[in-house]
Backbone as JSON Lines, residues from 0, in Angstrom:
{"i":0,"aa":"D","n":[119.34,118.16,85.86],"ca":[119.31,118.39,87.29],"c":[118.28,117.51,88.01]}
{"i":1,"aa":"C","n":[117.39,116.87,87.27],"ca":[116.35,116.04,87.88],"c":[116.83,114.6,87.91]}
{"i":2,"aa":"F","n":[117.03,114.08,89.12],"ca":[117.5,112.71,89.27],"c":[116.55,111.71,88.61]}
{"i":3,"aa":"S","n":[115.25,111.89,88.79],"ca":[114.26,110.95,88.25],"c":[114.29,110.92,86.73]}
{"i":4,"aa":"C","n":[114.37,112.07,86.11],"ca":[114.4,112.13,84.65],"c":[115.71,111.55,84.1]}
{"i":5,"aa":"A","n":[116.82,111.79,84.8],"ca":[118.11,111.23,84.37],"c":[118.05,109.71,84.41]}
{"i":6,"aa":"A","n":[117.46,109.14,85.45],"ca":[117.32,107.69,85.54],"c":[116.42,107.16,84.44]}
{"i":7,"aa":"E","n":[115.36,107.88,84.14],"ca":[114.41,107.46,83.1],"c":[115.09,107.35,81.74]}
{"i":8,"aa":"R","n":[116.09,108.17,81.49],"ca":[116.78,108.18,80.19],"c":[117.85,107.09,80.08]}
{"i":9,"aa":"R","n":[118.23,106.48,81.19],"ca":[119.27,105.46,81.15],"c":[118.75,104.19,80.5]}
{"i":10,"aa":"P","n":[119.49,103.62,79.54],"ca":[119.04,102.39,78.89],"c":[119.36,101.13,79.7]}
{"i":11,"aa":"D","n":[120.19,101.26,80.72],"ca":[120.7,100.1,81.45],"c":[120.27,100.09,82.92]}
{"i":12,"aa":"L","n":[119.02,100.39,83.19],"ca":[118.57,100.45,84.57],"c":[118.66,99.08,85.24]}
{"i":13,"aa":"P","n":[119.2,99.02,86.45],"ca":[119.24,97.75,87.19],"c":[117.83,97.38,87.66]}
{"i":14,"aa":"P","n":[117.63,96.14,88.08],"ca":[116.29,95.71,88.53],"c":[115.68,96.63,89.57]}
{"i":15,"aa":"R","n":[116.48,97.18,90.48],"ca":[115.95,98.03,91.55],"c":[115.35,99.33,91.03]}
{"i":16,"aa":"E","n":[115.72,99.72,89.81],"ca":[115.22,100.97,89.23],"c":[114.03,100.76,88.29]}
{"i":17,"aa":"Q","n":[113.68,99.49,88.04],"ca":[112.56,99.22,87.13],"c":[111.73,98.04,87.64]}
{"i":18,"aa":"I","n":[111.3,98.14,88.87],"ca":[110.47,97.1,89.46],"c":[109.16,96.99,88.69]}
{"i":19,"aa":"Y","n":[108.66,98.12,88.24],"ca":[107.46,98.14,87.4],"c":[107.56,99.32,86.47]}
{"i":20,"aa":"L","n":[107.15,99.11,85.23],"ca":[107.1,100.18,84.22],"c":[105.8,100.07,83.46]}
{"i":21,"aa":"D","n":[105.13,101.18,83.27],"ca":[104.02,101.26,82.32],"c":[104.17,102.59,81.59]}
{"i":22,"aa":"P","n":[103.3,102.94,80.7],"ca":[103.49,104.19,79.96],"c":[103.54,105.45,80.84]}
{"i":23,"aa":"H","n":[102.93,105.39,82.03],"ca":[102.86,106.57,82.89],"c":[103.73,106.5,84.14]}
{"i":24,"aa":"W","n":[103.98,105.31,84.68],"ca":[104.58,105.17,86.0],"c":[105.77,104.22,85.99]}
{"i":25,"aa":"R","n":[106.72,104.51,86.88],"ca":[107.86,103.63,87.14],"c":[107.95,103.44,88.64]}
{"i":26,"aa":"V","n":[108.21,102.21,89.05],"ca":[108.41,101.9,90.46],"c":[109.86,101.49,90.64]}
{"i":27,"aa":"A","n":[110.53,102.11,91.6],"ca":[111.93,101.82,91.89],"c":[112.1,101.66,93.39]}
{"i":28,"aa":"H","n":[113.17,100.97,93.78],"ca":[113.51,100.88,95.19],"c":[114.29,102.14,95.55]}
{"i":29,"aa":"A","n":[114.0,102.72,96.68],"ca":[114.74,103.89,97.14],"c":[116.19,103.49,97.42]}
{"i":30,"aa":"F","n":[117.09,104.43,97.24],"ca":[118.49,104.19,97.58],"c":[118.8,104.96,98.86]}
{"i":31,"aa":"G","n":[119.89,104.55,99.52],"ca":[120.29,105.26,100.74],"c":[119.32,105.06,101.88]}
{"i":32,"aa":"T","n":[118.74,103.86,101.98],"ca":[117.79,103.59,103.05],"c":[118.19,102.33,103.81]}
{"i":33,"aa":"A","n":[117.87,102.32,105.09],"ca":[118.08,101.15,105.92],"c":[116.85,100.25,105.94]}
{"i":34,"aa":"Q","n":[115.81,100.61,105.19],"ca":[114.54,99.88,105.19],"c":[114.38,99.1,103.88]}
{"i":35,"aa":"P","n":[114.56,97.77,103.89],"ca":[114.32,97.0,102.67],"c":[112.87,97.15,102.22]}
{"i":36,"aa":"G","n":[112.67,97.3,100.93],"ca":[111.32,97.43,100.39],"c":[110.8,98.84,100.31]}
{"i":37,"aa":"W","n":[111.62,99.83,100.66],"ca":[111.2,101.24,100.57],"c":[111.15,101.59,99.08]}
{"i":38,"aa":"L","n":[109.97,101.76,98.55],"ca":[109.8,102.0,97.12],"c":[109.41,103.44,96.83]}
{"i":39,"aa":"V","n":[109.66,103.84,95.59],"ca":[109.18,105.13,95.09],"c":[108.42,104.88,93.8]}
{"i":40,"aa":"V","n":[107.31,105.57,93.66],"ca":[106.46,105.51,92.47],"c":[106.59,106.87,91.8]}
{"i":41,"aa":"L","n":[107.08,106.85,90.55],"ca":[107.4,108.11,89.85],"c":[106.7,108.2,88.5]}
{"i":42,"aa":"P","n":[106.19,109.39,88.17],"ca":[105.69,109.57,86.8],"c":[106.87,109.49,85.83]}
{"i":43,"aa":"R","n":[106.63,108.95,84.66],"ca":[107.71,108.75,83.69],"c":[108.04,110.02,82.92]}
{"i":44,"aa":"R","n":[107.25,111.06,83.1],"ca":[107.6,112.35,82.51],"c":[107.82,113.33,83.66]}
{"i":45,"aa":"H","n":[108.44,114.44,83.36],"ca":[108.77,115.41,84.4],"c":[107.5,116.11,84.88]}
{"i":46,"aa":"V","n":[107.19,115.93,86.15],"ca":[106.01,116.51,86.78],"c":[106.47,117.06,88.13]}
{"i":47,"aa":"L","n":[106.14,118.31,88.41],"ca":[106.58,118.94,89.66],"c":[105.48,119.08,90.7]}
{"i":48,"aa":"A","n":[104.23,118.87,90.32],"ca":[103.11,119.0,91.26],"c":[102.02,118.02,90.89]}
{"i":49,"aa":"L","n":[101.31,117.56,91.88],"ca":[100.27,116.56,91.69],"c":[99.22,117.01,90.67]}
{"i":50,"aa":"D","n":[98.89,118.3,90.67],"ca":[97.86,118.77,89.75],"c":[98.34,118.86,88.31]}
{"i":51,"aa":"E","n":[99.61,118.56,88.06],"ca":[100.13,118.52,86.69],"c":[99.94,117.15,86.03]}
{"i":52,"aa":"L","n":[99.47,116.16,86.79],"ca":[99.24,114.85,86.21],"c":[98.14,114.92,85.16]}
{"i":53,"aa":"T","n":[98.3,114.17,84.09],"ca":[97.24,114.05,83.1],"c":[96.12,113.19,83.69]}
{"i":54,"aa":"P","n":[94.93,113.22,83.11],"ca":[93.88,112.32,83.6],"c":[94.3,110.85,83.54]}
{"i":55,"aa":"G","n":[95.03,110.44,82.52],"ca":[95.5,109.06,82.42],"c":[96.49,108.7,83.51]}
{"i":56,"aa":"E","n":[97.41,109.62,83.8],"ca":[98.38,109.39,84.88],"c":[97.66,109.3,86.22]}
{"i":57,"aa":"A","n":[96.73,110.22,86.44],"ca":[95.99,110.23,87.71],"c":[95.17,108.96,87.87]}
{"i":58,"aa":"A","n":[94.53,108.51,86.81],"ca":[93.72,107.29,86.88],"c":[94.57,106.07,87.2]}
{"i":59,"aa":"G","n":[95.76,106.0,86.66],"ca":[96.63,104.86,86.9],"c":[97.3,104.87,88.26]}
{"i":60,"aa":"L","n":[97.45,106.04,88.86],"ca":[98.17,106.16,90.11],"c":[97.56,105.29,91.22]}
{"i":61,"aa":"G","n":[96.27,105.37,91.39],"ca":[95.62,104.57,92.44],"c":[95.81,103.09,92.24]}
{"i":62,"aa":"L","n":[95.72,102.64,90.99],"ca":[95.93,101.23,90.7],"c":[97.35,100.8,91.03]}
{"i":63,"aa":"V","n":[98.33,101.64,90.69],"ca":[99.73,101.31,90.96],"c":[99.98,101.29,92.47]}
{"i":64,"aa":"L","n":[99.51,102.3,93.2],"ca":[99.72,102.33,94.65],"c":[99.09,101.13,95.33]}
{"i":65,"aa":"R","n":[97.9,100.76,94.89],"ca":[97.22,99.59,95.46],"c":[98.03,98.33,95.2]}
{"i":66,"aa":"A","n":[98.48,98.14,93.97],"ca":[99.25,96.94,93.61],"c":[100.6,96.9,94.32]}
{"i":67,"aa":"V","n":[101.26,98.05,94.44],"ca":[102.55,98.11,95.13],"c":[102.37,97.73,96.6]}
{"i":68,"aa":"T","n":[101.33,98.23,97.23],"ca":[101.06,97.88,98.62],"c":[100.84,96.38,98.77]}
{"i":69,"aa":"A","n":[100.04,95.8,97.9],"ca":[99.79,94.35,97.96],"c":[101.07,93.56,97.74]}
{"i":70,"aa":"A","n":[101.89,93.99,96.78],"ca":[103.16,93.3,96.5],"c":[104.11,93.4,97.7]}
{"i":71,"aa":"L","n":[104.17,94.57,98.33],"ca":[105.03,94.72,99.51],"c":[104.55,93.83,100.65]}
{"i":72,"aa":"R","n":[103.26,93.75,100.84],"ca":[102.74,92.88,101.91],"c":[103.09,91.43,101.62]}
{"i":73,"aa":"E","n":[102.98,91.02,100.37],"ca":[103.3,89.65,99.99],"c":[104.8,89.36,100.15]}
{"i":74,"aa":"V","n":[105.64,90.22,99.62],"ca":[107.08,89.96,99.57],"c":[107.78,90.22,100.9]}
{"i":75,"aa":"T","n":[107.4,91.29,101.6],"ca":[108.11,91.63,102.84],"c":[107.39,91.17,104.1]}
{"i":76,"aa":"G","n":[106.11,90.85,103.99],"ca":[105.34,90.47,105.16],"c":[104.97,91.64,106.05]}
{"i":77,"aa":"C","n":[105.04,92.85,105.52],"ca":[104.71,94.03,106.33],"c":[103.23,94.04,106.69]}
{"i":78,"aa":"D","n":[102.93,94.75,107.77],"ca":[101.55,94.86,108.24],"c":[100.78,95.95,107.5]}
{"i":79,"aa":"K","n":[101.5,97.0,107.14],"ca":[100.86,98.11,106.42],"c":[101.93,98.84,105.64]}
{"i":80,"aa":"T","n":[101.51,99.8,104.85],"ca":[102.46,100.65,104.14],"c":[102.12,102.11,104.42]}
{"i":81,"aa":"Y","n":[103.17,102.92,104.39],"ca":[103.01,104.36,104.44],"c":[103.19,104.88,103.03]}
{"i":82,"aa":"V","n":[102.44,105.9,102.66],"ca":[102.6,106.57,101.36],"c":[102.79,108.06,101.64]}
{"i":83,"aa":"A","n":[103.86,108.63,101.07],"ca":[104.17,110.04,101.31],"c":[104.64,110.7,100.03]}
{"i":84,"aa":"L","n":[104.31,111.97,99.87],"ca":[104.76,112.8,98.75],"c":[105.29,114.1,99.34]}
{"i":85,"aa":"F","n":[106.58,114.37,99.09],"ca":[107.17,115.65,99.5],"c":[107.81,116.33,98.3]}
{"i":86,"aa":"A","n":[108.71,115.64,97.6],"ca":[109.35,116.14,96.38],"c":[109.95,117.53,96.55]}
{"i":87,"aa":"E","n":[110.76,117.7,97.6],"ca":[111.35,119.0,97.85],"c":[112.88,118.99,97.92]}
{"i":88,"aa":"A","n":[113.49,117.84,98.07],"ca":[114.95,117.81,98.21],"c":[115.6,118.25,96.9]}
{"i":89,"aa":"E","n":[116.78,118.85,97.01],"ca":[117.53,119.3,95.84],"c":[117.72,118.14,94.86]}
{"i":90,"aa":"G","n":[117.3,118.34,93.6],"ca":[117.42,117.3,92.58],"c":[116.26,116.32,92.56]}
{"i":91,"aa":"F","n":[115.35,116.43,93.54],"ca":[114.24,115.49,93.66],"c":[112.9,116.21,93.7]}
{"i":92,"aa":"G","n":[112.77,117.3,92.94],"ca":[111.51,118.04,92.88],"c":[110.46,117.33,92.04]}
{"i":93,"aa":"H","n":[110.9,116.39,91.21],"ca":[110.01,115.55,90.4],"c":[109.07,114.81,91.36]}
{"i":94,"aa":"V","n":[107.78,114.86,91.12],"ca":[106.82,114.18,91.98],"c":[107.21,112.71,92.11]}
{"i":95,"aa":"H","n":[107.22,112.22,93.33],"ca":[107.44,110.8,93.58],"c":[106.79,110.45,94.92]}
{"i":96,"aa":"F","n":[106.21,109.28,94.95],"ca":[105.51,108.8,96.14],"c":[106.37,107.75,96.82]}
{"i":97,"aa":"H","n":[106.69,107.98,98.08],"ca":[107.38,106.97,98.87],"c":[106.32,105.97,99.33]}
{"i":98,"aa":"V","n":[106.56,104.69,99.1],"ca":[105.69,103.63,99.6],"c":[106.58,102.75,100.48]}
{"i":99,"aa":"I","n":[106.34,102.84,101.77],"ca":[107.27,102.29,102.76],"c":[106.6,101.17,103.55]}
{"i":100,"aa":"P","n":[107.19,99.98,103.55],"ca":[106.6,98.9,104.35],"c":[106.81,99.16,105.84]}
{"i":101,"aa":"R","n":[105.77,98.93,106.62],"ca":[105.86,99.1,108.07],"c":[105.54,97.74,108.71]}
{"i":102,"aa":"H","n":[106.53,97.19,109.38],"ca":[106.39,95.88,110.04],"c":[105.94,96.06,111.48]}
{"i":103,"aa":"A","n":[105.3,95.04,112.03],"ca":[104.82,95.09,113.41],"c":[105.96,95.34,114.39]}
{"i":104,"aa":"A","n":[107.15,94.83,114.07],"ca":[108.3,94.94,114.98],"c":[109.01,96.29,114.89]}
{"i":105,"aa":"L","n":[108.57,97.17,114.01],"ca":[109.24,98.46,113.88],"c":[109.14,99.23,115.19]}
{"i":106,"aa":"D","n":[110.26,99.74,115.65],"ca":[110.33,100.54,116.87],"c":[109.28,101.66,116.81]}
{"i":107,"aa":"R","n":[108.54,101.83,117.87],"ca":[107.49,102.87,117.9],"c":[108.05,104.26,117.65]}
{"i":108,"aa":"E","n":[109.32,104.47,117.98],"ca":[109.97,105.76,117.74],"c":[110.18,106.05,116.26]}
{"i":109,"aa":"L","n":[110.03,105.04,115.41],"ca":[110.22,105.22,113.97],"c":[108.9,105.16,113.19]}
{"i":110,"aa":"R","n":[107.8,105.09,113.88],"ca":[106.51,104.99,113.19],"c":[106.03,106.35,112.69]}
{"i":111,"aa":"G","n":[105.16,106.3,111.68],"ca":[104.65,107.51,111.08],"c":[105.77,108.24,110.34]}
{"i":112,"aa":"P","n":[105.72,109.55,110.29],"ca":[106.73,110.3,109.51],"c":[108.15,110.13,110.04]}
{"i":113,"aa":"R","n":[108.29,109.67,111.28],"ca":[109.63,109.45,111.82],"c":[110.37,108.31,111.12]}
{"i":114,"aa":"I","n":[109.66,107.54,110.29],"ca":[110.32,106.47,109.55],"c":[111.39,107.03,108.61]}
{"i":115,"aa":"F","n":[111.29,108.31,108.28],"ca":[112.29,108.93,107.41],"c":[113.67,108.99,108.07]}
{"i":116,"aa":"A","n":[113.76,108.67,109.35],"ca":[115.06,108.54,110.0],"c":[115.85,107.37,109.41]}
{"i":117,"aa":"L","n":[115.16,106.45,108.74],"ca":[115.82,105.31,108.09],"c":[116.33,105.65,106.7]}
{"i":118,"aa":"M","n":[116.14,106.89,106.27],"ca":[116.6,107.35,104.96],"c":[117.85,108.2,105.18]}
{"i":119,"aa":"G","n":[118.86,107.97,104.35],"ca":[120.1,108.74,104.47],"c":[120.92,108.27,105.64]}
{"i":120,"aa":"G","n":[121.68,109.15,106.2],"ca":[122.51,108.81,107.35],"c":[123.7,107.95,106.99]}
{"i":121,"aa":"D","n":[124.11,107.13,107.91],"ca":[125.31,106.3,107.77],"c":[125.15,105.28,106.65]}
{"i":122,"aa":"P","n":[125.98,105.36,105.6],"ca":[125.89,104.4,104.5],"c":[126.08,102.95,104.94]}
{"i":123,"aa":"A","n":[126.74,102.7,106.05],"ca":[126.93,101.34,106.53],"c":[125.59,100.69,106.91]}
{"i":124,"aa":"R","n":[124.56,101.51,107.19],"ca":[123.22,101.0,107.53],"c":[122.38,100.71,106.3]}
{"i":125,"aa":"H","n":[122.76,101.24,105.15],"ca":[121.93,101.12,103.94],"c":[121.84,99.68,103.45]}
{"i":126,"aa":"V","n":[120.68,99.34,102.92],"ca":[120.49,98.02,102.34],"c":[121.4,97.92,101.11]}
{"i":127,"aa":"P","n":[122.21,96.85,101.01],"ca":[123.11,96.71,99.86],"c":[122.34,96.55,98.54]}
{"i":128,"aa":"D","n":[122.93,97.07,97.46],"ca":[122.29,96.99,96.14],"c":[121.96,95.55,95.75]}
{"i":129,"aa":"S","n":[122.84,94.61,96.08],"ca":[122.58,93.2,95.71],"c":[121.31,92.69,96.38]}
{"i":130,"aa":"E","n":[121.09,93.05,97.64],"ca":[119.88,92.65,98.35],"c":[118.66,93.36,97.77]}
{"i":131,"aa":"I","n":[118.82,94.63,97.43],"ca":[117.71,95.38,96.84],"c":[117.32,94.77,95.49]}
{"i":132,"aa":"D","n":[118.3,94.4,94.67],"ca":[117.99,93.8,93.37],"c":[117.26,92.47,93.52]}
{"i":133,"aa":"Q","n":[117.64,91.67,94.5],"ca":[116.93,90.4,94.75],"c":[115.48,90.68,95.13]}
{"i":134,"aa":"M","n":[115.29,91.63,96.02],"ca":[113.93,91.97,96.42],"c":[113.16,92.56,95.24]}
{"i":135,"aa":"A","n":[113.82,93.37,94.43],"ca":[113.18,93.98,93.26],"c":[112.63,92.91,92.33]}
{"i":136,"aa":"R","n":[113.38,91.84,92.12],"ca":[112.91,90.76,91.23],"c":[111.66,90.11,91.8]}
{"i":137,"aa":"R","n":[111.63,89.89,93.11],"ca":[110.43,89.3,93.74],"c":[109.25,90.26,93.64]}
{"i":138,"aa":"L","n":[109.51,91.55,93.85],"ca":[108.43,92.54,93.75],"c":[107.91,92.65,92.32]}
{"i":139,"aa":"T","n":[108.81,92.58,91.35],"ca":[108.39,92.63,89.95],"c":[107.44,91.46,89.65]}
{"i":140,"aa":"A","n":[107.79,90.28,90.11],"ca":[106.92,89.11,89.89],"c":[105.56,89.3,90.58]}
{"i":141,"aa":"A","n":[105.58,89.8,91.8],"ca":[104.33,90.02,92.53],"c":[103.47,91.08,91.85]}
{"i":142,"aa":"L","n":[104.1,92.12,91.32],"ca":[103.35,93.17,90.63],"c":[102.8,92.69,89.3]}
{"i":143,"aa":"S","n":[103.54,91.85,88.6],"ca":[103.08,91.39,87.28],"c":[101.78,90.58,87.41]}
{"i":144,"aa":"A","n":[101.55,89.99,88.57],"ca":[100.31,89.26,88.8],"c":[99.15,90.21,89.11]}
{"i":145,"aa":"R","n":[99.47,91.47,89.39],"ca":[98.43,92.42,89.82],"c":[98.15,93.54,88.82]}
{"i":146,"aa":"L","n":[99.12,93.82,87.94],"ca":[98.94,94.93,87.0],"c":[99.07,94.45,85.56]}
């Protein structure tokens, strides 16, 4: 029932699902979004709450978030990133951090938590998988220089 754990078990993950992997963390591009570069950082084991992280997972989290932000700034040219943790949607209770690039040109009506309006909705607005995979390869290269 856990989407994150099901993806973790797949042997054939596309580039967008394995932008970065280490023993504790996986970085993937979000699906169903109109925002290129919308990433998720997920623990590689099933974790439902932040306080369930091991000391090793917790220690690595800050390093991964820092590196992901730097890679997004390099690859997308964003001005800043938003980081959010909710993990409440059906099938998505597994802890995951949204790391979302925010560009200077982003409509003020979509800034802050309102950026989630770019998630879901009309599939015709979603970034195509082929574009996401291209970006994922660039992000993987940028992250490999940092982690």
